[in-house]
Short mmCIF file of C-alpha atoms in Angstrom, two decimals:
data_model
loop_
_atom_site.label_atom_id
_atom_site.label_comp_id
_atom_site.label_asym_id
_atom_site.label_seq_id
_atom_site.Cartn_x
_atom_site.Cartn_y
_atom_site.Cartn_z
CA UNK A 7 81.45 97.34 65.05
CA UNK A 8 77.75 99.36 63.90
CA UNK A 9 77.81 102.89 64.65
CA UNK A 10 74.46 104.98 65.24
CA UNK A 11 74.25 107.66 63.40
CA UNK A 12 71.48 110.46 65.21
CA UNK A 13 68.34 111.64 63.12
CA UNK A 14 69.25 115.32 61.68
CA UNK A 15 65.14 115.08 61.08
CA UNK A 16 64.40 116.51 65.56
CA UNK A 17 67.20 119.47 64.67
CA UNK A 18 66.72 120.13 61.12
CA UNK A 19 62.29 119.58 62.23
CA UNK A 20 63.76 122.67 65.36
CA UNK A 21 65.46 125.59 62.91
CA UNK A 22 62.28 125.09 60.17
CA UNK A 23 60.50 125.95 63.15
CA UNK A 24 61.73 128.70 65.16
CA UNK A 25 62.74 129.98 61.59
CA UNK A 26 59.11 130.30 60.76
CA UNK A 27 58.68 131.27 63.42
CA UNK A 28 60.80 134.82 62.98
CA UNK A 29 59.10 135.46 60.51
CA UNK A 30 55.31 135.22 61.43
CA UNK A 31 56.08 137.80 63.89
CA UNK A 32 57.32 139.85 60.80
CA UNK A 33 54.05 139.39 58.88
CA UNK A 34 51.98 139.81 61.75
CA UNK A 35 53.22 143.10 62.31
CA UNK A 36 52.04 144.17 58.44
CA UNK A 37 48.62 145.24 57.86
CA UNK A 38 46.58 142.80 55.71
CA UNK A 39 47.43 141.31 53.04
CA UNK A 40 44.64 143.88 50.87
CA UNK A 41 46.10 147.15 53.17
CA UNK A 42 49.26 147.15 52.52
CA UNK A 43 51.57 149.53 50.68
CA UNK A 44 53.89 148.67 48.21
CA UNK A 45 56.35 148.71 50.62
CA UNK A 46 54.18 147.05 53.00
CA UNK A 47 53.61 144.22 49.94
CA UNK A 48 57.37 144.32 49.22
CA UNK A 49 58.32 143.10 52.23
CA UNK A 50 55.84 140.70 53.17
CA UNK A 51 57.53 139.06 49.79
CA UNK A 52 60.84 138.99 50.57
CA UNK A 53 59.71 137.52 54.15
CA UNK A 54 57.34 134.49 51.88
CA UNK A 55 60.42 134.43 50.23
CA UNK A 56 62.68 133.49 53.18
CA UNK A 57 60.52 131.37 54.88
CA UNK A 58 60.23 129.26 51.02
CA UNK A 59 63.91 128.41 50.85
CA UNK A 60 63.87 127.26 53.68
CA UNK A 61 60.55 125.03 53.34
CA UNK A 62 62.16 124.11 50.34
CA UNK A 63 65.59 122.88 51.19
CA UNK A 64 64.48 120.76 55.09
CA UNK A 65 61.98 119.75 52.48
CA UNK A 66 65.32 117.77 49.85
CA UNK A 67 66.74 116.55 52.92
CA UNK A 68 63.90 115.51 54.84
CA UNK A 69 60.66 114.71 53.01
CA UNK A 70 61.79 111.40 52.96
CA UNK A 71 62.01 111.29 56.99
CA UNK A 72 58.95 113.61 57.21
CA UNK A 73 56.40 111.44 54.93
CA UNK A 74 57.71 108.34 56.71
CA UNK A 75 56.78 110.54 60.45
CA UNK A 76 53.46 111.55 59.40
CA UNK A 77 51.96 107.88 57.66
CA UNK A 78 53.36 105.41 60.82
CA UNK A 79 56.29 104.32 58.06
CA UNK A 80 53.97 104.08 55.19
CA UNK A 81 51.57 101.77 57.11
CA UNK A 82 48.67 104.26 57.50
CA UNK A 83 47.30 105.88 53.75
CA UNK A 84 45.80 109.94 54.68
CA UNK A 85 44.58 111.67 51.31
CA UNK A 86 46.24 114.42 50.48
CA UNK A 87 44.01 116.46 53.15
CA UNK A 88 44.95 115.28 56.02
CA UNK A 89 48.77 114.66 55.21
CA UNK A 90 48.81 118.79 55.76
CA UNK A 91 46.63 119.15 58.57
CA UNK A 92 49.30 116.60 60.76
CA UNK A 93 51.84 118.16 59.04
CA UNK A 94 51.30 121.54 60.65
CA UNK A 95 50.81 119.42 63.86
CA UNK A 96 53.86 117.72 63.56
CA UNK A 97 56.35 119.71 61.77
CA UNK A 98 55.39 123.21 62.76
CA UNK A 99 55.99 125.87 59.55
CA UNK A 100 56.34 123.57 56.79
CA UNK A 101 53.21 123.49 56.05
CA UNK A 102 50.59 126.52 56.58
CA UNK A 103 48.23 125.52 60.26
CA UNK A 104 44.13 125.52 59.78
CA UNK A 105 43.71 127.66 61.63
CA UNK A 106 45.55 129.31 58.94
CA UNK A 107 44.19 128.05 56.66
CA UNK A 108 40.35 127.97 57.47
CA UNK A 109 41.02 132.34 58.26
CA UNK A 110 41.93 132.49 54.53
CA UNK A 111 39.20 130.28 52.92
CA UNK A 112 36.73 132.61 54.70
CA UNK A 113 38.47 135.62 52.59
CA UNK A 114 38.41 137.07 49.11
CA UNK A 115 40.96 135.64 46.35
CA UNK A 116 42.64 139.46 46.37
CA UNK A 117 42.97 139.23 50.86
CA UNK A 118 44.73 136.48 51.67
CA UNK A 119 48.19 135.66 52.22
CA UNK A 120 48.63 132.99 50.32
CA UNK A 121 49.05 130.18 52.19
CA UNK A 122 48.41 127.97 50.02
CA UNK A 123 51.61 128.05 47.70
CA UNK A 124 53.53 126.53 50.65
CA UNK A 125 51.47 123.69 51.27
CA UNK A 126 52.75 123.62 47.28
CA UNK A 127 55.82 122.66 48.34
CA UNK A 128 55.39 120.94 50.70
CA UNK A 129 53.12 118.38 48.29
CA UNK A 130 55.75 118.61 45.41
CA UNK A 131 58.42 117.41 47.34
CA UNK A 132 56.15 114.67 48.45
CA UNK A 133 54.77 113.75 45.25
CA UNK A 134 58.36 114.29 43.64
CA UNK A 135 60.39 111.16 45.96
CA UNK A 136 59.93 108.04 44.41
CA UNK A 137 59.58 106.52 47.51
CA UNK A 138 56.09 108.73 49.20
CA UNK A 139 54.93 109.79 45.56
CA UNK A 140 53.20 106.50 45.05
CA UNK A 141 52.36 105.26 48.32
CA UNK A 142 50.14 109.25 48.46
CA UNK A 143 48.87 108.99 44.74
CA UNK A 144 47.90 105.37 45.65
CA UNK A 145 45.88 105.90 49.30
CA UNK A 146 44.33 108.49 47.30
CA UNK A 147 41.94 105.75 44.50
CA UNK A 148 40.51 105.04 47.68
CA UNK A 149 37.00 105.47 48.56
CA UNK A 150 35.57 107.87 50.20
CA UNK A 151 34.30 108.13 53.73
CA UNK A 152 31.04 109.51 52.32
CA UNK A 153 31.01 106.64 50.07
CA UNK A 154 30.57 104.72 51.75
CA UNK A 155 28.39 105.40 54.05
CA UNK A 156 26.91 106.20 51.24
CA UNK A 157 26.88 102.38 49.09
CA UNK A 158 25.02 100.33 51.18
CA UNK A 159 21.03 102.78 49.96
CA UNK A 160 23.02 102.63 46.19
CA UNK A 161 22.93 99.23 46.60
CA UNK A 162 20.46 99.52 47.56
CA UNK A 163 18.44 101.39 45.40
CA UNK A 164 20.97 101.58 43.10
CA UNK A 165 20.14 105.99 42.82
CA UNK A 166 22.24 108.91 44.88
CA UNK A 167 21.38 112.87 44.48
CA UNK A 168 23.21 114.70 44.93
CA UNK A 169 23.87 118.69 44.81
CA UNK A 170 25.76 118.41 41.83
CA UNK A 171 25.52 114.99 40.72
CA UNK A 172 22.80 112.03 40.28
CA UNK A 173 24.09 108.47 40.00
CA UNK A 174 21.36 105.61 38.55
CA UNK A 175 22.33 102.48 38.11
CA UNK A 176 20.84 101.04 35.06
CA UNK A 177 20.97 97.79 32.54
CA UNK A 178 25.03 97.51 34.43
CA UNK A 179 25.54 101.22 33.89
CA UNK A 180 26.12 103.55 36.43
CA UNK A 181 24.81 107.26 34.80
CA UNK A 182 25.67 110.08 36.29
CA UNK A 183 24.26 113.18 34.95
CA UNK A 184 26.53 116.60 36.44
CA UNK A 185 23.01 119.48 36.94
CA UNK A 186 24.34 121.74 38.62
CA UNK A 187 21.49 123.73 35.99
CA UNK A 188 21.88 126.86 37.04
CA UNK A 189 25.52 127.01 35.97
CA UNK A 190 25.84 124.91 34.07
CA UNK A 191 27.95 122.40 35.72
CA UNK A 192 30.51 124.62 36.48
CA UNK A 193 33.19 123.28 39.27
CA UNK A 194 33.33 124.77 42.47
CA UNK A 195 34.72 121.85 45.05
CA UNK A 196 31.25 121.19 46.37
CA UNK A 197 30.87 119.51 42.76
CA UNK A 198 34.02 117.94 42.39
CA UNK A 199 33.02 116.68 45.84
CA UNK A 200 29.83 114.66 44.88
CA UNK A 201 32.14 113.35 42.03
CA UNK A 202 34.50 111.75 43.67
CA UNK A 203 31.82 110.13 45.79
CA UNK A 204 29.14 109.19 42.61
CA UNK A 205 32.66 108.09 40.48
CA UNK A 206 33.11 105.70 44.44
CA UNK A 207 29.75 104.79 43.88
CA UNK A 208 29.78 103.45 39.79
CA UNK A 209 33.18 101.54 40.40
CA UNK A 210 32.56 99.74 44.81
CA UNK A 211 29.10 98.10 42.39
CA UNK A 212 29.67 95.55 41.46
CA UNK A 213 26.14 95.28 38.94
CA UNK A 214 27.88 97.44 37.72
CA UNK A 215 30.38 97.75 34.77
CA UNK A 216 30.33 100.69 33.03
CA UNK A 217 30.70 104.28 33.56
CA UNK A 218 28.30 107.53 32.01
CA UNK A 219 29.43 111.10 32.09
CA UNK A 220 26.85 113.35 30.91
CA UNK A 221 25.25 117.05 31.70
CA UNK A 222 21.26 117.54 32.69
CA UNK A 223 19.10 119.82 31.29
CA UNK A 224 20.35 123.47 32.66
CA UNK A 225 17.37 126.65 34.41
CA UNK A 226 19.87 129.13 32.40
CA UNK A 227 18.20 130.78 30.74
CA UNK A 228 19.57 130.62 27.45
CA UNK A 229 20.44 126.58 27.50
CA UNK A 230 16.82 126.54 29.78
CA UNK A 231 15.70 122.35 28.64
CA UNK A 232 18.87 121.95 26.97
CA UNK A 233 21.35 119.42 28.37
CA UNK A 234 25.17 121.09 28.93
CA UNK A 235 28.47 119.75 29.37
CA UNK A 236 30.40 122.11 31.65
CA UNK A 237 31.36 125.84 31.67
CA UNK A 238 35.29 124.96 33.83
CA UNK A 239 35.47 125.58 36.55
CA UNK A 240 33.42 128.36 38.76
CA UNK A 241 34.99 131.41 38.63
CA UNK A 242 32.96 133.65 40.82
CA UNK A 243 33.50 131.05 43.63
CA UNK A 244 37.78 131.70 42.33
CA UNK A 245 37.43 135.49 43.09
CA UNK A 246 35.62 134.87 46.07
CA UNK A 247 38.29 132.34 47.71
CA UNK A 248 37.04 129.45 47.45
CA UNK A 249 38.49 127.41 44.92
CA UNK A 250 41.59 125.82 46.97
CA UNK A 251 44.56 124.30 46.29
CA UNK A 252 43.93 121.51 48.13
CA UNK A 253 40.47 120.54 48.99
CA UNK A 254 39.86 120.66 44.16
CA UNK A 255 42.51 121.45 41.91
CA UNK A 256 44.67 118.51 43.29
CA UNK A 257 41.49 116.67 44.85
CA UNK A 258 40.37 116.62 41.39
CA UNK A 259 43.38 115.59 39.51
CA UNK A 260 44.93 112.71 41.80
CA UNK A 261 40.79 112.14 43.28
CA UNK A 262 37.59 110.98 41.27
CA UNK A 263 39.95 111.71 37.00
CA UNK A 264 42.78 109.71 38.30
CA UNK A 265 40.54 107.29 39.29
CA UNK A 266 38.12 106.78 36.00
CA UNK A 267 41.44 106.21 34.40
CA UNK A 268 42.73 104.10 37.02
CA UNK A 269 40.42 102.02 39.43
CA UNK A 270 39.69 102.61 43.04
CA UNK A 271 41.91 100.71 45.92
CA UNK A 272 40.00 98.12 48.49
CA UNK A 273 42.37 97.78 50.81
CA UNK A 274 41.33 93.90 51.86
CA UNK A 275 39.94 93.66 49.41
CA UNK A 276 39.65 89.22 50.43
CA UNK A 277 41.33 86.37 48.41
CA UNK A 278 38.88 87.52 45.32
CA UNK A 279 41.34 90.75 44.72
CA UNK A 280 44.59 88.44 44.93
CA UNK A 281 45.71 89.84 41.91
CA UNK A 282 44.81 93.35 42.02
CA UNK A 283 43.91 95.95 45.23
CA UNK A 284 42.30 98.11 42.27
CA UNK A 285 38.49 97.68 41.25
CA UNK A 286 39.08 99.24 36.99
CA UNK A 287 35.26 99.60 34.95
CA UNK A 288 35.09 101.29 31.08
CA UNK A 289 33.73 105.12 31.12
CA UNK A 290 31.72 106.89 28.60
CA UNK A 291 31.37 110.76 28.03
CA UNK A 292 28.28 112.13 26.01
CA UNK A 293 29.14 116.06 25.61
CA UNK A 294 26.46 118.29 24.87
CA UNK A 295 26.61 122.03 24.74
CA UNK A 296 30.15 122.64 25.18
CA UNK A 297 32.50 121.25 27.33
CA UNK A 298 35.03 124.23 28.53
CA UNK A 299 37.74 124.21 30.32
CA UNK A 300 37.17 121.43 33.45
CA UNK A 301 35.14 119.73 30.79
CA UNK A 302 37.37 119.31 28.13
CA UNK A 303 40.38 118.35 31.02
CA UNK A 304 37.79 115.42 32.38
CA UNK A 305 37.07 114.05 28.91
CA UNK A 306 41.02 112.88 27.95
CA UNK A 307 40.20 110.44 31.18
CA UNK A 308 37.26 108.52 28.71
CA UNK A 309 37.40 105.26 27.14
CA UNK A 310 34.78 106.18 24.52
CA UNK A 311 33.58 109.97 24.19
CA UNK A 312 30.48 110.92 21.58
CA UNK A 313 30.31 114.68 21.65
CA UNK A 314 27.24 115.92 19.81
CA UNK A 315 26.79 117.92 16.67
CA UNK A 316 27.29 122.06 17.02
CA UNK A 317 29.08 121.38 20.46
CA UNK A 318 33.32 122.82 20.73
CA UNK A 319 35.70 122.40 23.76
CA UNK A 320 38.11 123.87 24.96
CA UNK A 321 40.98 124.95 27.73
CA UNK A 322 40.54 128.56 28.17
CA UNK A 323 43.68 128.59 31.15
CA UNK A 324 46.04 130.69 29.26
CA UNK A 325 43.23 133.91 29.74
CA UNK A 326 42.34 132.64 32.64
CA UNK A 327 45.89 132.37 34.19
CA UNK A 328 45.90 129.02 35.28
CA UNK A 329 47.02 125.63 34.46
CA UNK A 330 44.51 123.18 33.28
CA UNK A 331 44.51 120.35 34.83
CA UNK A 332 46.38 117.52 33.86
CA UNK A 333 45.75 118.92 30.24
CA UNK A 334 49.14 119.79 29.66
CA UNK A 335 50.09 116.40 30.23
CA UNK A 336 47.49 114.78 28.59
CA UNK A 337 46.44 117.08 24.86
CA UNK A 338 49.91 116.60 23.65
CA UNK A 339 49.14 112.37 23.63
CA UNK A 340 46.28 112.97 21.30
CA UNK A 341 46.57 116.77 19.59
CA UNK A 342 49.90 116.80 18.89
CA UNK A 343 52.05 119.77 20.31
CA UNK A 344 51.52 122.25 18.65
CA UNK A 345 47.57 121.41 18.79
CA UNK A 346 47.73 121.25 21.82
CA UNK A 347 49.78 124.43 22.01
CA UNK A 348 47.15 126.63 20.11
CA UNK A 349 44.42 124.59 22.26
CA UNK A 350 46.26 125.82 25.64
CA UNK A 351 48.29 129.05 25.15
CA UNK A 352 46.59 130.91 22.37
CA UNK A 353 42.79 129.85 23.51
CA UNK A 354 41.69 127.96 20.59
CA UNK A 355 38.73 126.18 20.17
CA UNK A 356 37.81 122.68 18.70
CA UNK A 357 34.47 122.76 17.52
CA UNK A 358 32.75 119.57 16.90
CA UNK A 359 32.98 119.97 12.91
CA UNK A 360 36.85 119.96 12.43
CA UNK A 361 39.06 117.40 11.99
CA UNK A 362 41.61 118.25 14.47
CA UNK A 363 37.95 116.73 16.44
CA UNK A 364 38.27 112.83 16.17
CA UNK A 365 41.27 113.68 17.70
CA UNK A 366 39.55 114.64 21.14
CA UNK A 367 36.06 112.28 19.95
CA UNK A 368 35.17 109.26 19.13
CA UNK A 369 31.80 110.17 17.47
CA UNK A 370 29.92 113.19 15.90
CA UNK A 371 26.19 112.94 16.04
CA UNK A 372 23.29 115.16 15.52
CA UNK A 373 21.51 116.21 18.86
CA UNK A 374 18.71 114.06 17.88
CA UNK A 375 20.80 111.08 18.02
CA UNK A 376 22.67 111.36 20.91
CA UNK A 377 20.72 108.84 22.68
CA UNK A 378 20.37 106.62 20.70
CA UNK A 379 24.52 106.15 19.68
CA UNK A 380 25.42 106.60 24.13
CA UNK A 381 23.36 103.40 24.11
CA UNK A 382 25.10 102.24 21.63
CA UNK A 383 28.79 102.47 22.93
CA UNK A 384 27.88 100.47 26.32
CA UNK A 385 26.53 98.20 24.12
CA UNK A 386 30.45 98.19 23.23
CA UNK A 387 32.67 99.34 25.96
CA UNK A 388 30.55 96.37 27.76
CA UNK A 389 32.45 93.68 26.89
CA UNK A 390 34.48 90.51 28.62
CA UNK A 391 37.42 92.66 27.48
CA UNK A 392 37.60 96.19 27.31
CA UNK A 393 38.57 96.14 31.64
CA UNK A 394 42.10 94.36 30.17
CA UNK A 395 42.88 95.76 27.33
CA UNK A 396 41.21 99.27 28.63
CA UNK A 397 44.43 99.00 31.33
CA UNK A 398 47.07 98.21 29.16
CA UNK A 399 46.23 100.61 27.50
CA UNK A 400 46.05 103.71 30.37
CA UNK A 401 49.79 102.28 32.17
CA UNK A 402 51.47 102.30 28.61
CA UNK A 403 49.85 105.92 27.40
CA UNK A 404 50.12 106.72 30.73
CA UNK A 405 52.46 104.93 33.42
CA UNK A 406 51.85 105.99 37.08
CA UNK A 407 55.07 108.22 37.49
CA UNK A 408 54.67 109.77 34.35
CA UNK A 409 51.47 111.13 35.86
CA UNK A 410 53.09 111.37 40.24
CA UNK A 411 55.99 114.08 37.86
CA UNK A 412 52.99 116.08 37.02
CA UNK A 413 51.08 116.55 39.26
CA UNK A 414 54.33 117.61 42.10
CA UNK A 415 55.04 120.59 39.18
CA UNK A 416 51.41 120.31 38.49
CA UNK A 417 50.77 121.13 42.50
CA UNK A 418 52.84 124.57 43.42
CA UNK A 419 52.46 125.63 39.70
CA UNK A 420 48.82 125.74 40.36
CA UNK A 421 49.05 127.51 43.54
CA UNK A 422 51.50 130.10 42.82
CA UNK A 423 48.26 130.78 39.89
CA UNK A 424 45.71 131.32 41.83
CA UNK A 425 48.35 134.24 43.93
CA UNK A 426 49.63 135.84 40.97
CA UNK A 427 48.69 138.82 40.21
CA UNK A 428 46.32 138.52 36.84
CA UNK A 429 44.15 135.07 38.22
CA UNK A 430 43.23 138.03 41.49
CA UNK A 431 42.42 140.04 38.86
CA UNK A 432 40.23 138.73 36.51
CA UNK A 433 38.40 136.37 38.86
CA UNK A 434 37.60 139.55 41.70
CA UNK A 435 35.23 140.11 38.57
CA UNK A 436 33.25 137.36 38.64
CA UNK A 437 33.60 137.65 42.58
CA UNK A 438 32.02 141.31 42.29
CA UNK A 439 29.39 139.78 39.72
CA UNK A 440 25.62 138.57 40.13
CA UNK A 441 24.38 135.56 37.94
CA UNK A 442 27.71 133.55 38.08
CA UNK A 443 26.94 131.45 35.58
CA UNK A 444 25.64 133.93 32.98
CA UNK A 445 28.27 136.08 33.93
CA UNK A 446 30.80 133.21 32.75
CA UNK A 447 29.48 132.16 29.83
CA UNK A 448 28.96 135.37 28.19
CA UNK A 449 33.03 136.21 29.25
CA UNK A 450 33.83 132.72 28.43
CA UNK A 451 32.24 133.60 24.61
CA UNK A 452 33.65 136.28 23.96
#
């Protein structure tokens, strides 16, 4: 005899929706966030705390059921952005609606309600799940529609130029040049989109065997005509409210950086891909000038790193108030716990001449020797057994479940940091100033 057990998800969803509706009415009765008195801010915080507690309890029980509903029993593979949009439609009150997020995008960080925190709660629960989490992580490895649309032209011409990145296939190498020359390659949502597109093109092109990432020549007065790797996150964009949790912070880590490590996922690729759905290739990076913040985070994903003598690496996340992506997971593996704390918590810079730099890079060369060193490194990486061995090294050093567990906590921790008073105050100073690259560089150089 079988006993039918009622599905608790619909009734729990109704409780969540009703509670969220009441909370939204209370928030709507208050002035806009930037106009609230201290008492009104406390009231709004209490409402959010109640709603977030309700969402957390709901997801502790129903995360897998919700994910199965949103992905048709894991037969569909939505990326994170699509997943949160669908969740807002299917489960009212669970995450912000598209209209709410769009309204917030038009506001400076200080004027927002902080609704991305609710996205962080949802994504933490999904990524924590040993069922839903691996599926979402794999889904983020799929090539983007933009890359697939650009692929035929790239295969024919061997080149593509976007606002933030140029890619050229030359001698079996996909050479990605970060080219935000007026902003010292400071990262924003456009840059992440362009980088993921370029990485996809490199991985999907069968004539590419190795990838290279390098900064282009700058037009900034202080560095005019010189190459710079990256000034990290665009703090002016952050202060202006233009650094989203989903479209930038999570997409960056679980999208193109993860693809550099694991490869791009090809669905229904035919019998020739019977052994793995992933297409992965070795990657090298060349650092000119400096790699600040996100630039250093990126280097931790590469197989070979060459740095110009006199350049430096830094992760000023604690100074800026945010979490430096997955660097907290990876940096200790490279440098050990004491140095990683000095870098992340204390803001220590690692100069190319320091002994510790050799824990993070493979070669330190003079500026005039960079091109030759790059070509030698690319030749070494272009070997029959390199791809297989790098895949096994990456698996041993960072198993997917380790990244998944970290990403789950990062999703919420970073969302909370985005709306910390210290971050809003510091980022607001950048948003109010002209010449983002110049201001940003002055502040970061102290």
